[in-house]
Short mmCIF file of C-alpha atoms in Angstrom, two decimals:
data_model
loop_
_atom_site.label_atom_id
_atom_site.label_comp_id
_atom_site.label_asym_id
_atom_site.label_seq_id
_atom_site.Cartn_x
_atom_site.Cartn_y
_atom_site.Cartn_z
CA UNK Q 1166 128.18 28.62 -105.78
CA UNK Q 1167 127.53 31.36 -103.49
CA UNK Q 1168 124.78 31.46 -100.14
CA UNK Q 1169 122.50 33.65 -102.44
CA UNK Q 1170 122.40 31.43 -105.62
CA UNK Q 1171 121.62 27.80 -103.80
CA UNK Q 1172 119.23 29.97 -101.95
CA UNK Q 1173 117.58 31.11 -104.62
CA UNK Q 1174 117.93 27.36 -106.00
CA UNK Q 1175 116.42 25.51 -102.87
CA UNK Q 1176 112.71 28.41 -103.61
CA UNK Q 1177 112.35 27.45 -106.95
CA UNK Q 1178 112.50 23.56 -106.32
CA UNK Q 1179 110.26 23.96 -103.58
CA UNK Q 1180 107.63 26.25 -105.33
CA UNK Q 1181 107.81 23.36 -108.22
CA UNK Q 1182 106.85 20.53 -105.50
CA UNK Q 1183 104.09 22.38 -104.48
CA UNK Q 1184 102.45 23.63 -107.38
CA UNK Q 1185 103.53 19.96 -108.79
CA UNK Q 1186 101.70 18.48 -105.73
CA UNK Q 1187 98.44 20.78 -105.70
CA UNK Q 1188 98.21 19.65 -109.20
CA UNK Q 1189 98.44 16.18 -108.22
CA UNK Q 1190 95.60 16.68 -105.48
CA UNK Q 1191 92.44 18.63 -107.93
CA UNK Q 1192 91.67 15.52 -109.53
CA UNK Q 1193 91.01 13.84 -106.14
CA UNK Q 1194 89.03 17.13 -104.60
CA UNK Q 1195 86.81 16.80 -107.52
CA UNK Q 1196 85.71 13.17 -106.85
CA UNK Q 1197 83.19 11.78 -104.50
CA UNK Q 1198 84.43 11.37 -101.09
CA UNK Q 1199 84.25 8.14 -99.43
CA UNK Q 1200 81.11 6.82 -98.97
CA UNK Q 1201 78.93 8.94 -100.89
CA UNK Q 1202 77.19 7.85 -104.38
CA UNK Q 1203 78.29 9.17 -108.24
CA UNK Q 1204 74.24 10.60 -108.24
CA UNK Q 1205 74.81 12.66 -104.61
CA UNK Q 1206 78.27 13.78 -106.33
CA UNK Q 1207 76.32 14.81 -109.65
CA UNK Q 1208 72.86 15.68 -107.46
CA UNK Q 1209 73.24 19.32 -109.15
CA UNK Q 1210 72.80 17.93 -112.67
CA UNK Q 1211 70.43 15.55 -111.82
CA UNK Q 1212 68.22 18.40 -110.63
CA UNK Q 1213 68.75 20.29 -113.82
CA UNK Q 1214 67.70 17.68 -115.80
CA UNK Q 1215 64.37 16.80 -113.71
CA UNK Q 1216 61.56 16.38 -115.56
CA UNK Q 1217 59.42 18.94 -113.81
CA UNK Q 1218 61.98 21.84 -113.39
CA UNK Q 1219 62.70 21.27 -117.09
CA UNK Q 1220 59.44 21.61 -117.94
CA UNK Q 1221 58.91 24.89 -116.51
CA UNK Q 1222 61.69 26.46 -118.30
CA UNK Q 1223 60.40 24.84 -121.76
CA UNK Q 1224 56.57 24.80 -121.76
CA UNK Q 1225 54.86 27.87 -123.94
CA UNK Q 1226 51.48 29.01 -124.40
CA UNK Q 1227 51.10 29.50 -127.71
CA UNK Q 1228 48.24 31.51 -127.83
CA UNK Q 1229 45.77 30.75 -130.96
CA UNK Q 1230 44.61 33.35 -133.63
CA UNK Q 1231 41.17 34.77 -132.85
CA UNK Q 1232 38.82 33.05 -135.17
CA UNK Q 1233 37.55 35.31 -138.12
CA UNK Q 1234 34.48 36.91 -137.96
CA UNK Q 1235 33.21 39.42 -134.66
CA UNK Q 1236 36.06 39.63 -132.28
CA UNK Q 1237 35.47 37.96 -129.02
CA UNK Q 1238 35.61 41.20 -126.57
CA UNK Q 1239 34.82 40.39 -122.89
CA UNK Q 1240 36.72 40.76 -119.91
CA UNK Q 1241 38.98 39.25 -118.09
CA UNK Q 1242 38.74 41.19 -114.83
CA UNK Q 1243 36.26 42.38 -112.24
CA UNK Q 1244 35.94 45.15 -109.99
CA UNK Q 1245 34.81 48.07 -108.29
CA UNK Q 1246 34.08 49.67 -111.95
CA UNK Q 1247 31.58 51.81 -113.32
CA UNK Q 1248 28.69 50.40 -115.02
CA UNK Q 1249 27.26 51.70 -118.12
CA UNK Q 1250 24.88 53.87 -116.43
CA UNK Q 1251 27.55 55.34 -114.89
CA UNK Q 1252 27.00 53.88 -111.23
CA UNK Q 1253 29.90 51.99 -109.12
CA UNK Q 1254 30.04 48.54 -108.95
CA UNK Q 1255 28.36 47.81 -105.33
CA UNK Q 1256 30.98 45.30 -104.79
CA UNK Q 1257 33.81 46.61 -102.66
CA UNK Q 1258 36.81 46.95 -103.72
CA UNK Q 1259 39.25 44.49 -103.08
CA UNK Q 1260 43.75 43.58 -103.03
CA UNK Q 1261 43.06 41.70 -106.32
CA UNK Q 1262 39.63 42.03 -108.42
CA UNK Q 1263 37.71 38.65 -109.68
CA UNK Q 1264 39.84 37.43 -112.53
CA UNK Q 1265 38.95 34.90 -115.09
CA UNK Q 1266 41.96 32.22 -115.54
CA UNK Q 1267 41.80 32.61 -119.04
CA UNK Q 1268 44.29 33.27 -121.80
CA UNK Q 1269 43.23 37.12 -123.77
CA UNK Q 1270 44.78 39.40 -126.15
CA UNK Q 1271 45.04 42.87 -126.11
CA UNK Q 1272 44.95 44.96 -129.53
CA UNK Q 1273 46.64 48.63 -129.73
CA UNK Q 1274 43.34 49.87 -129.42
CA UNK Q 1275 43.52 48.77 -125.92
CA UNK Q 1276 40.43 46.48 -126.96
CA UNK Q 1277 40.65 42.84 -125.12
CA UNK Q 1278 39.43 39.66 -126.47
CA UNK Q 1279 38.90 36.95 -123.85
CA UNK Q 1280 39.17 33.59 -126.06
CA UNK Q 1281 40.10 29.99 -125.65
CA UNK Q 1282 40.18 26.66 -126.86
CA UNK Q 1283 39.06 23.45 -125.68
CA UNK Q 1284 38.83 20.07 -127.04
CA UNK Q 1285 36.19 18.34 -124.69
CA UNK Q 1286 32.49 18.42 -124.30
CA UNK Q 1287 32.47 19.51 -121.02
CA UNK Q 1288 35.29 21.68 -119.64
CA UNK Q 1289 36.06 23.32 -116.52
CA UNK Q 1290 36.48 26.95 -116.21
CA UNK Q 1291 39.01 28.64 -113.18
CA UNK Q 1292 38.37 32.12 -111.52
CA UNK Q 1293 40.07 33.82 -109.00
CA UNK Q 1294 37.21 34.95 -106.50
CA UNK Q 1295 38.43 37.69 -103.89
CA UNK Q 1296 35.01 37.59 -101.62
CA UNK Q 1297 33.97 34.76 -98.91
CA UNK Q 1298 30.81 32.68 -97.79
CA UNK Q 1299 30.23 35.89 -95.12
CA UNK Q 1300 29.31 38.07 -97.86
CA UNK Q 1301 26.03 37.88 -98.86
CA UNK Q 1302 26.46 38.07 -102.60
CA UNK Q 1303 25.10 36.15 -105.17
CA UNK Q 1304 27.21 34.62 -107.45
CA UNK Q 1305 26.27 32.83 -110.73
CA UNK Q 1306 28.12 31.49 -113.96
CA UNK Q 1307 26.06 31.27 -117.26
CA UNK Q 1308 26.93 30.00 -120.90
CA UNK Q 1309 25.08 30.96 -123.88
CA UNK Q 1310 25.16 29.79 -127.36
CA UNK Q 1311 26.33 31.70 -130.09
CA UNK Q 1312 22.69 32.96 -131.07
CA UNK Q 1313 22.81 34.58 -126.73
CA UNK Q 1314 20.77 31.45 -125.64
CA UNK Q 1315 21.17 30.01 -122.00
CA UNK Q 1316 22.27 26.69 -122.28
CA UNK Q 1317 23.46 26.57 -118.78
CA UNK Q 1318 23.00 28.59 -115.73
CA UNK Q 1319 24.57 27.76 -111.90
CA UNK Q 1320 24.04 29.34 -108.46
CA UNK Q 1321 28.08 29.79 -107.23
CA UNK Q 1322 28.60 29.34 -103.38
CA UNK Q 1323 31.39 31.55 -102.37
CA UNK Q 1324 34.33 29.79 -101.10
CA UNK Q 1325 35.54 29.79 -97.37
CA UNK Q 1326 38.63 31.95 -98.21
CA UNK Q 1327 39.84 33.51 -101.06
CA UNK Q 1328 40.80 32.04 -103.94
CA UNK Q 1329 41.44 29.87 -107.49
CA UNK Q 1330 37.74 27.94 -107.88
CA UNK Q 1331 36.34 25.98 -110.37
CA UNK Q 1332 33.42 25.64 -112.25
CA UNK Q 1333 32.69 22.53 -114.59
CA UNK Q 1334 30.09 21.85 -117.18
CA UNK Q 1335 28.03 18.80 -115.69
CA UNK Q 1336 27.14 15.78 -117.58
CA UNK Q 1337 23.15 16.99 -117.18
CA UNK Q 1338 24.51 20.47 -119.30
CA UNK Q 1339 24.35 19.88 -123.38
CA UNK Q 1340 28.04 19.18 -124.71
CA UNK Q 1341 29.66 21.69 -126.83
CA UNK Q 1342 29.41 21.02 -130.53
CA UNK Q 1343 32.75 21.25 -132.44
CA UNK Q 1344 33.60 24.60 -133.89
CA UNK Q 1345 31.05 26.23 -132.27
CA UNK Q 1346 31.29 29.30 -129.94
CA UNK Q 1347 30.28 30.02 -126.36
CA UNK Q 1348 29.99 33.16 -124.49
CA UNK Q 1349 30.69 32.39 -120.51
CA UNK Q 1350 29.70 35.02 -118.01
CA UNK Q 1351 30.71 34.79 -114.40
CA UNK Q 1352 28.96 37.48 -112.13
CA UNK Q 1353 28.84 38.45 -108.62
CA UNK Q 1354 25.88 40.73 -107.37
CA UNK Q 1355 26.87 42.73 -104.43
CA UNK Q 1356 23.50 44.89 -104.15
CA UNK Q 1357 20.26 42.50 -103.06
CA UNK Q 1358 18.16 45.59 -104.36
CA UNK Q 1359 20.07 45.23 -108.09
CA UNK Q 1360 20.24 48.96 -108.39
CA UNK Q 1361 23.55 49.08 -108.99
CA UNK Q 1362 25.84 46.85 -111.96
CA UNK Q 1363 27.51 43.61 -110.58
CA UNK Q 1364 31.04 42.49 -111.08
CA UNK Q 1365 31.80 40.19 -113.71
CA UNK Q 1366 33.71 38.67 -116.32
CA UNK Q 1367 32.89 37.06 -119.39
CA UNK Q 1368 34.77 35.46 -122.54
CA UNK Q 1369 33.91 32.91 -125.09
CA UNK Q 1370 35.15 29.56 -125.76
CA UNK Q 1371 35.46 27.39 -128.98
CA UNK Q 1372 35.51 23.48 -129.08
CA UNK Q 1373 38.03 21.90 -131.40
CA UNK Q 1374 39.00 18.65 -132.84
CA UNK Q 1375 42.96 17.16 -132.52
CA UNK Q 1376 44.56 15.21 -135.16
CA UNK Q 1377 44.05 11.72 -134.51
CA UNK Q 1378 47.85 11.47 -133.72
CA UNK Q 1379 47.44 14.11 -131.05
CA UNK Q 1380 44.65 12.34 -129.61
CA UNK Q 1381 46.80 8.76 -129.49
CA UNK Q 1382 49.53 11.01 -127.82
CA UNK Q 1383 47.88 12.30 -125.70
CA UNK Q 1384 46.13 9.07 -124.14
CA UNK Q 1385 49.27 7.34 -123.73
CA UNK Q 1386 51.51 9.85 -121.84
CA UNK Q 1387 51.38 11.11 -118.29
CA UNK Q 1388 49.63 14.37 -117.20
CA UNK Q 1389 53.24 16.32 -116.78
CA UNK Q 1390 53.31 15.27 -120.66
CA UNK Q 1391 49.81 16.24 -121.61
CA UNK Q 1392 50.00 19.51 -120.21
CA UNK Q 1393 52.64 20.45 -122.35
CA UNK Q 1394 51.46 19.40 -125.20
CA UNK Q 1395 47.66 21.13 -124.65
CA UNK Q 1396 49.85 23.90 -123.78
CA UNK Q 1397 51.77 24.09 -127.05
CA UNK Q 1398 48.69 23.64 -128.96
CA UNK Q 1399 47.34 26.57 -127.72
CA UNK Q 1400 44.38 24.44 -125.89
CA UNK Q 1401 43.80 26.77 -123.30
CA UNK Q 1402 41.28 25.05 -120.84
CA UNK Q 1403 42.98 21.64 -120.91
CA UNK Q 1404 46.47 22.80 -120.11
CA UNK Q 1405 45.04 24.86 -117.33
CA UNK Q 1406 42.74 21.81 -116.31
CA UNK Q 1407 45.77 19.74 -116.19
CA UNK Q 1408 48.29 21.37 -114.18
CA UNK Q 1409 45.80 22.20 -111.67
CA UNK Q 1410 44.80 18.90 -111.20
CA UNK Q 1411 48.21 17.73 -110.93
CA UNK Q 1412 49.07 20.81 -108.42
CA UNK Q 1413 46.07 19.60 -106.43
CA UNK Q 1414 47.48 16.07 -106.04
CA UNK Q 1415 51.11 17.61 -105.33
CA UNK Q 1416 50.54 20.94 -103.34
CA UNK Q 1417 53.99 20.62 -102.27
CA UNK Q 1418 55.82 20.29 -105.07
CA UNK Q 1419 57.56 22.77 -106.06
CA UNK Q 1420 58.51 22.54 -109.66
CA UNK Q 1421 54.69 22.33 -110.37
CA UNK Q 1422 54.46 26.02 -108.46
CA UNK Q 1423 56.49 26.80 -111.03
CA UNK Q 1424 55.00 25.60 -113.81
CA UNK Q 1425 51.85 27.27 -112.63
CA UNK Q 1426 53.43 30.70 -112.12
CA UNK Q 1427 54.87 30.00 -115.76
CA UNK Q 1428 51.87 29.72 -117.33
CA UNK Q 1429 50.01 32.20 -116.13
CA UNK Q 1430 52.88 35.04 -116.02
CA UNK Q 1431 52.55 34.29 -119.94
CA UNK Q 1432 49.28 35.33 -120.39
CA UNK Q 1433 49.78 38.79 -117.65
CA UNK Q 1434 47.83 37.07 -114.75
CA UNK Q 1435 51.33 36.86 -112.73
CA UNK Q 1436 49.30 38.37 -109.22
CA UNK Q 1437 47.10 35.85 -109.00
CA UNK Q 1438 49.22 33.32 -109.59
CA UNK Q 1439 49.98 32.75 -105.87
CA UNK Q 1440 46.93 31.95 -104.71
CA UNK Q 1441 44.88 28.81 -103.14
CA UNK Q 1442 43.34 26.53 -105.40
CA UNK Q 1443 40.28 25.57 -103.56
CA UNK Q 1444 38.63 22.55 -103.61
CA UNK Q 1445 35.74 21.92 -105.92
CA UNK Q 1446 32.54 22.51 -104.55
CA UNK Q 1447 29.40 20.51 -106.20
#
């Protein structure tokens, strides 16, 4: 046998070694190294399968059909608009108007219907206000019943920044009867002289009932759990009530940022869906 042909011998049993031996070796690079734990080796599926970060990739708001009869209207948000006598809005404008944290529709017609669902006697109702305690503006939220009377009318403070704040029925309010609607109206007054139209925005709301199996569900699971499920039942003011309760407790969490942006990117609020939830003043 010549120089060239053992040459050519002695590459071809080395290259078979090495790819033999590199072969050998990827089952071991794949495994844990010494010391570490089969969950830090698998830490990227257990994140996938958290709980939380699931949740915000599965949860839906399914969004109810309005209820037959007079559609809803209302709106959804505030501004430096004119009024119907054709006069601005006094209130100046601002980076993001006053927006009701409510789920709405919006027909061809470009005609929106502000309209939610809740299952309790009392709820709470969220609204992005963009104007501070400085201001001297006077803020109020009123609900009517469905023949336009006042069943419940509150003086707002303006918060200390801007932000997410919330206004709850009290227990010294009348409860909402089932299958009944309200109209809410949420207004702020920037002229003390009233010549001019405030800012507001306004919707209605309809009590429901669950089916008792709902109800069971729902009082034995945690609040992750109940959120979802208000959510999927199209129960507007719990789910909201819910997660912002739970982001409240857990401002740091991240997965429940999430959840929050989810939620209301699905019903076109995305832009105010970074902001402070602010305590609840009395």
């Amino acid at each position: 046998m010549n120089s060239n042909s053992q040459s050519i011998k002695l590459f071809l049993v080395l290259a078979f070694s090495c790819t033999s031996l590199f072969a050998s070796l990827t089952p071991v690079l794949a495994k844990p190294t010494l010391g570490s734990s089969r969950s830090d080796a698998y830490s990227g599926l257990r994140l996938r399968s958290d709980p939380k970060t699931t949740l915000a990739q599965a949860t839906t708001f399914n969004q109810p059909p309005i209820p037959a009869g007079s559609p809803p209207g209302g709106r959804v948000r505030g501004g430096a608009k004119r009024g119907a006598i054709g006069a601005l809005a006094a209130c100046p404008p601002t980076k993001l108007d006053l927006t009701a944290l409510v789920s709405f529709t919006q027909e061809d017609n470009s005609v929106i219907n502000v309209w939610g669902q809740t299952t309790v006697e009392r709820p709470s109702w969220f609204f992005y206000v963009p104007y501070t305690k400085d201001s001297p503006y006077a803020v109020e939220f009123v609900l009517q019943d469905q023949d336009s009377n006042e069943i419940y009318q509150k003086a707002i403070a303006l918060p200390d920044k801007p932000g997410v704040i919330r206004v709850s029925l009290p227990t010294t309010a009348a409860a909402l009867a089932v299958n009944k609607q309200y109209r809410w109206f949420f207004t702020i007054n920037c002229d003390k002289e009233k010549n001019s139209p405030p800012t507001f925005v306004e919707g209605v709301i309809q009590r429901i009932e669950l089916n008792p199996a709902t109800v069971k569900e729902l009082q034995t699971t945690e609040p992750l759990k109940r959120y979802a499920i208000y959510a999927q039942k199209g129960i507007w003011y719990e789910a909201l009530t819910t997660l912002a309760e739970l982001r409240q407790k857990n401002p740091q969490d991240a997965a429940l940022k999430a959840e929050w942006r989810n939620l209301l990117g699905s019903i076109r609020l995305d832009d105010v869906a970074g902001e402070p939830i602010l305590p609840e003043t009395p």
